[in-house]
Amino acid sequence: MDETKTEQDNILNDPNLGEIFQLAVINSKPPKREKFDWANFKPQAVKSAEDLPSYLVFGPLNHGTLIINADGFNAEWSDPEQKAKIVLNWNSKTHKYTASQVWDGEEGSATQQDDTTPLIQVFAMLYEDGFPKNWDAKAKEQFEGKYYLTWLEGNERLPTYFAAPDGVFRVISFPVMIKNLRHARTILEHISAETPNYGFFATATLMQQDVYYKLGTAPDWTRDIAMCMTQSIGETGLIPQDIPRTEEIEGAQWNHLVRDAMMLHVFVPFAGMRDMLQKLSESPMPIIERTDAPIRRDLLPVVSPQGLPEKLNSFMLDDTIQGIRVTYTFLAPEIALDDLLTLDSNSQIDRLEKFSDAILDQLSADVEEAKRKAEEKPRIVTE
């Protein structure tokens, strides 16, 4: 028996195959900071800057704004331009915390809490009603205006997580060909080595894309069934679930392609999003500035709230100019990063690459077999 064929069969029939389609790509820690005991913090004990967190969301503690007196204290953590900051006030007479925040010069939410509330919970309560809508709208306008990407705004139905000291995260997602996963990791490791002032992490998971190409508006090659299949295989390293089907939607004809793709998800604190997008745009990643040629809707990065998969099974994005519509479907419950980190991601990528090679070799063999049978089919000759 052909040993190569046996190995391919073993790969394709592996009962544990599913575990390779969710992996941790990188877990980049923030720069080393002074430890802070969030659990045992008492506002009455604040006597100097050393008694407060050294860094929070938008930047370090601004010592020039720190006020400590008999009435309590007032502290600000801000970026160098002070266009983004968190302000915390504690009143010793009312025993109340008041916290507020500003991003890009625009005020966000504020909260007032009893000083018996754990300090980390005080900051988390800034997002009790979700992420500030005005910030989301402004971020969408700014980042979509600079890059070819879609910024999905959140709403009050989505869970919002506050992680001290980096705040709330957003997720940059886009398809990555299986053979490019290692290269993507190398790029992210390079960014990590530049020691940004925030932590970030990245995972890769299998998602389904239902891609609709509007005939007459989408690129001409999308009319060709074989070309659609070939293009998809080249972009994902996987075989589409079926050949594209022509469907009528809203009075127009569309070619509908269903495919699986490994999606790279880069989790970045909202405060670090501008920096991360800039760094990714300077690398061979599909973060493209609008001064360059556009990329297709089905390859376009999406920036979403971290909790999106917990409330939605799928979401749809449309590009009327390109004539391409895409529905993204989450195929499996997200595995927590801590659990993914227990897996050997190098081994997972090895197995993914072998799986991709095996299914493509099987496809080639099936095509050759079909051609052989067609050539062997006896001809019917009439006189």
PDB file of C-alpha atoms in Angstrom, residues 24 335-345 348:
ATOM      1  CA  ALA A  24      -3.593  30.349  20.596  1.00  0.00           C
ATOM      2  CA  ILE A 335     -12.372  28.093  24.113  1.00  0.00           C
ATOM      3  CA  ALA A 336     -10.916  30.317  26.825  1.00  0.00           C
ATOM      4  CA  LEU A 337      -7.406  31.596  26.170  1.00  0.00           C
ATOM      5  CA  ASP A 338      -6.084  29.865  29.294  1.00  0.00           C
ATOM      6  CA  ASP A 339      -7.333  26.543  27.932  1.00  0.00           C
ATOM      7  CA  LEU A 340      -5.919  27.201  24.457  1.00  0.00           C
ATOM      8  CA  LEU A 341      -2.543  28.006  25.985  1.00  0.00           C
ATOM      9  CA  THR A 342      -2.378  24.491  27.414  1.00  0.00           C
ATOM     10  CA  LEU A 343      -2.343  23.113  23.852  1.00  0.00           C
ATOM     11  CA  ASP A 344       0.788  22.819  21.728  1.00  0.00           C
ATOM     12  CA  SER A 345       0.019  25.398  19.044  1.00  0.00           C
ATOM     13  CA  GLN A 348      -1.640  22.213  15.930  1.00  0.00           C
TER      14      GLN A 348
END
